[in-house]
Short mmCIF file of C-alpha atoms in Angstrom, two decimals:
data_model
loop_
_atom_site.label_atom_id
_atom_site.label_comp_id
_atom_site.label_asym_id
_atom_site.label_seq_id
_atom_site.Cartn_x
_atom_site.Cartn_y
_atom_site.Cartn_z
CA UNK S 1 0.00 0.00 0.00
CA UNK S 2 1.29 3.44 -0.92
CA UNK S 3 -0.15 6.91 -0.44
CA UNK S 4 0.78 9.61 -2.91
CA UNK S 5 -0.29 13.19 -3.59
CA UNK S 6 -2.72 13.71 -6.46
CA UNK S 7 -1.91 16.32 -9.10
CA UNK S 8 -3.84 18.25 -11.74
CA UNK S 9 -3.54 15.36 -14.18
CA UNK S 10 -5.36 13.17 -11.63
CA UNK S 11 -8.54 15.30 -11.56
CA UNK S 12 -10.59 12.76 -13.58
CA UNK S 13 -9.45 9.93 -11.27
CA UNK S 14 -10.27 11.93 -8.10
CA UNK S 15 -13.71 12.77 -9.47
CA UNK S 16 -14.47 9.20 -10.49
CA UNK S 17 -13.27 7.76 -7.19
CA UNK S 18 -15.30 10.22 -5.10
CA UNK S 19 -18.45 9.60 -7.10
CA UNK S 20 -18.10 5.80 -6.96
CA UNK S 21 -17.13 5.64 -3.28
CA UNK S 22 -19.60 8.20 -1.94
CA UNK S 23 -22.71 6.95 -3.72
CA UNK S 24 -23.26 4.46 -0.88
CA UNK S 25 -23.46 7.32 1.66
CA UNK S 26 -25.77 9.27 -0.64
CA UNK S 27 -28.08 6.28 -0.94
CA UNK S 28 -28.00 5.56 2.80
CA UNK S 29 -28.98 9.12 3.76
CA UNK S 30 -31.27 9.94 0.82
CA UNK S 31 -28.92 12.51 -0.72
CA UNK S 32 -29.58 13.54 -4.30
CA UNK S 33 -28.02 15.98 -6.69
CA UNK S 34 -31.04 18.21 -6.09
CA UNK S 35 -31.03 18.22 -2.27
CA UNK S 36 -27.25 18.00 -1.76
CA UNK S 37 -25.32 19.01 -4.90
CA UNK S 38 -22.07 19.56 -2.96
CA UNK S 39 -21.92 15.91 -1.86
CA UNK S 40 -18.80 14.14 -3.14
CA UNK S 41 -21.20 11.57 -4.67
CA UNK S 42 -22.06 14.26 -7.23
CA UNK S 43 -18.64 15.90 -7.57
CA UNK S 44 -17.49 17.22 -10.92
CA UNK S 45 -14.04 17.73 -12.36
CA UNK S 46 -14.61 21.49 -12.05
CA UNK S 47 -15.17 21.14 -8.28
CA UNK S 48 -11.99 19.09 -7.84
CA UNK S 49 -10.09 21.64 -9.94
CA UNK S 50 -11.47 24.46 -7.76
CA UNK S 51 -10.39 22.53 -4.64
CA UNK S 52 -6.84 22.21 -5.98
CA UNK S 53 -6.75 25.89 -6.97
CA UNK S 54 -7.61 26.96 -3.43
CA UNK S 55 -4.87 24.78 -1.98
CA UNK S 56 -6.67 21.55 -1.09
CA UNK S 57 -4.25 18.61 -1.39
CA UNK S 58 -5.71 15.25 -2.37
CA UNK S 59 -3.93 11.97 -1.64
CA UNK S 60 -4.49 8.60 -3.29
CA UNK S 61 -4.08 5.26 -1.57
CA UNK S 62 -2.90 2.61 -4.02
CA UNK S 63 -2.59 -1.13 -3.62
CA UNK S 64 -0.30 -2.30 -6.36
CA UNK S 65 -1.32 -0.32 -9.43
CA UNK S 66 -4.93 0.12 -8.29
CA UNK S 67 -6.27 3.33 -6.71
CA UNK S 68 -8.45 2.23 -3.77
CA UNK S 69 -9.22 5.46 -1.94
CA UNK S 70 -8.46 9.12 -1.43
CA UNK S 71 -8.56 11.87 1.14
CA UNK S 72 -8.02 15.63 1.09
CA UNK S 73 -6.34 18.06 3.47
CA UNK S 74 -7.19 21.74 3.38
CA UNK S 75 -5.16 24.29 5.31
CA UNK S 76 -7.96 26.63 6.32
CA UNK S 77 -5.88 28.92 8.54
CA UNK S 78 -2.27 28.92 9.69
CA UNK S 79 -3.11 26.66 12.63
CA UNK S 80 -6.16 24.71 11.36
CA UNK S 81 -6.61 22.09 8.68
CA UNK S 82 -9.66 20.15 7.50
CA UNK S 83 -9.69 16.48 6.68
CA UNK S 84 -12.09 16.22 3.76
CA UNK S 85 -13.44 13.80 1.18
CA UNK S 86 -12.25 10.58 2.75
CA UNK S 87 -13.40 7.94 0.30
CA UNK S 88 -12.61 4.25 -0.09
CA UNK S 89 -14.16 2.26 -2.92
CA UNK S 90 -16.73 -0.24 -1.61
CA UNK S 91 -14.75 -3.26 -2.81
CA UNK S 92 -11.72 -2.09 -0.79
CA UNK S 93 -13.44 -1.29 2.51
CA UNK S 94 -12.61 -3.06 5.79
CA UNK S 95 -8.96 -3.43 4.79
CA UNK S 96 -7.61 -0.55 6.90
CA UNK S 97 -7.30 1.83 3.95
CA UNK S 98 -9.50 4.53 5.47
CA UNK S 99 -7.49 4.39 8.70
CA UNK S 100 -4.24 4.65 6.73
CA UNK S 101 -5.54 7.73 4.89
CA UNK S 102 -6.62 9.42 8.14
CA UNK S 103 -3.25 8.71 9.77
CA UNK S 104 -1.52 10.10 6.66
CA UNK S 105 -3.49 13.36 6.81
CA UNK S 106 -2.83 13.74 10.53
CA UNK S 107 0.90 13.22 9.98
CA UNK S 108 0.93 15.69 7.06
CA UNK S 109 -1.00 18.26 9.12
CA UNK S 110 1.45 17.91 11.99
CA UNK S 111 4.44 18.24 9.65
CA UNK S 112 2.86 21.44 8.27
CA UNK S 113 2.78 22.87 11.80
CA UNK S 114 -0.99 22.75 12.10
CA UNK S 115 -2.36 22.68 15.64
CA UNK S 116 -5.78 21.17 14.95
CA UNK S 117 -7.58 19.13 12.29
CA UNK S 118 -11.33 19.38 11.91
CA UNK S 119 -13.95 17.39 10.05
CA UNK S 120 -17.62 17.80 9.26
CA UNK S 121 -19.80 14.71 8.92
CA UNK S 122 -23.47 13.78 8.84
CA UNK S 123 -24.49 14.04 12.51
CA UNK S 124 -26.84 11.07 12.23
CA UNK S 125 -23.95 8.76 11.23
CA UNK S 126 -23.12 7.41 14.70
CA UNK S 127 -20.81 4.61 13.48
CA UNK S 128 -18.70 7.16 11.60
CA UNK S 129 -18.51 9.45 14.65
CA UNK S 130 -17.34 6.52 16.74
CA UNK S 131 -14.77 5.57 14.08
CA UNK S 132 -13.28 9.08 14.15
CA UNK S 133 -13.25 9.05 17.97
CA UNK S 134 -10.77 6.17 17.78
CA UNK S 135 -8.32 8.60 16.13
CA UNK S 136 -8.80 11.11 18.96
CA UNK S 137 -11.42 13.33 17.31
CA UNK S 138 -14.00 14.83 19.66
CA UNK S 139 -17.39 16.31 18.87
CA UNK S 140 -17.14 20.11 18.96
CA UNK S 141 -20.66 21.03 17.86
CA UNK S 142 -23.46 20.58 15.37
CA UNK S 143 -25.14 22.90 12.93
CA UNK S 144 -28.02 22.83 10.46
CA UNK S 145 -27.28 24.59 7.17
CA UNK S 146 -30.13 25.76 4.96
CA UNK S 147 -28.58 24.18 1.86
CA UNK S 148 -28.09 20.70 3.41
CA UNK S 149 -30.73 18.03 4.13
CA UNK S 150 -28.93 16.89 7.30
CA UNK S 151 -27.32 18.29 10.45
CA UNK S 152 -23.54 18.57 10.31
CA UNK S 153 -21.50 17.27 13.25
CA UNK S 154 -18.15 18.99 13.64
CA UNK S 155 -15.30 17.04 15.18
CA UNK S 156 -11.74 18.09 15.89
CA UNK S 157 -8.44 16.64 16.92
CA UNK S 158 -5.73 18.63 18.64
CA UNK S 159 -2.28 17.93 17.28
CA UNK S 160 -0.63 19.59 20.28
CA UNK S 161 -1.60 20.17 23.89
CA UNK S 162 -3.94 23.18 24.19
CA UNK S 163 -2.92 26.06 26.41
CA UNK S 164 -4.81 26.72 29.66
CA UNK S 165 -6.62 29.64 27.98
CA UNK S 166 -7.85 27.39 25.15
CA UNK S 167 -9.19 24.75 27.51
CA UNK S 168 -11.17 27.44 29.34
CA UNK S 169 -12.58 28.87 26.06
CA UNK S 170 -13.02 26.00 23.59
CA UNK S 171 -14.07 26.69 20.02
CA UNK S 172 -17.38 24.99 19.18
CA UNK S 173 -16.88 25.22 15.43
CA UNK S 174 -14.66 27.51 13.47
CA UNK S 175 -16.03 26.34 10.16
CA UNK S 176 -18.70 28.24 8.31
CA UNK S 177 -20.00 25.48 6.06
CA UNK S 178 -18.95 22.06 4.79
#
């Protein structure tokens, strides 16, 4: 298994992988292109290109010559990054690939000097919340957005020990929208 950065030439592969991997989540939660057009299940090459242009870095996980999954890391602010678009193709799930991609993003974020990594997920997805808790993510808040047919649960993981001031004044969510 290897994990490598995706580049501009990989835009079609990123798009295809996201659409194929995320359709199961869309089906499970009743997401459609009409009620949730920003879902990775309905991603377009233009959206991936826009992600790359604003500094989002995608990573592929490959087993042999086959791309099995991807994840993205966005540096939102000097101290905060977002783990986004974690996707493993259905036929490659339960092999530890998702865990490997999360660990890779956390290591990259730490090497970039980030202090915290955040995620936004469907609040109703309890198994996914529990899965992220195993990596040290904690629930920091929830929010309903007008353009989404579900409540978003925000989770975060500190990459360093917070100062006393930060523990007295925790941030509920520093993200405007997923």
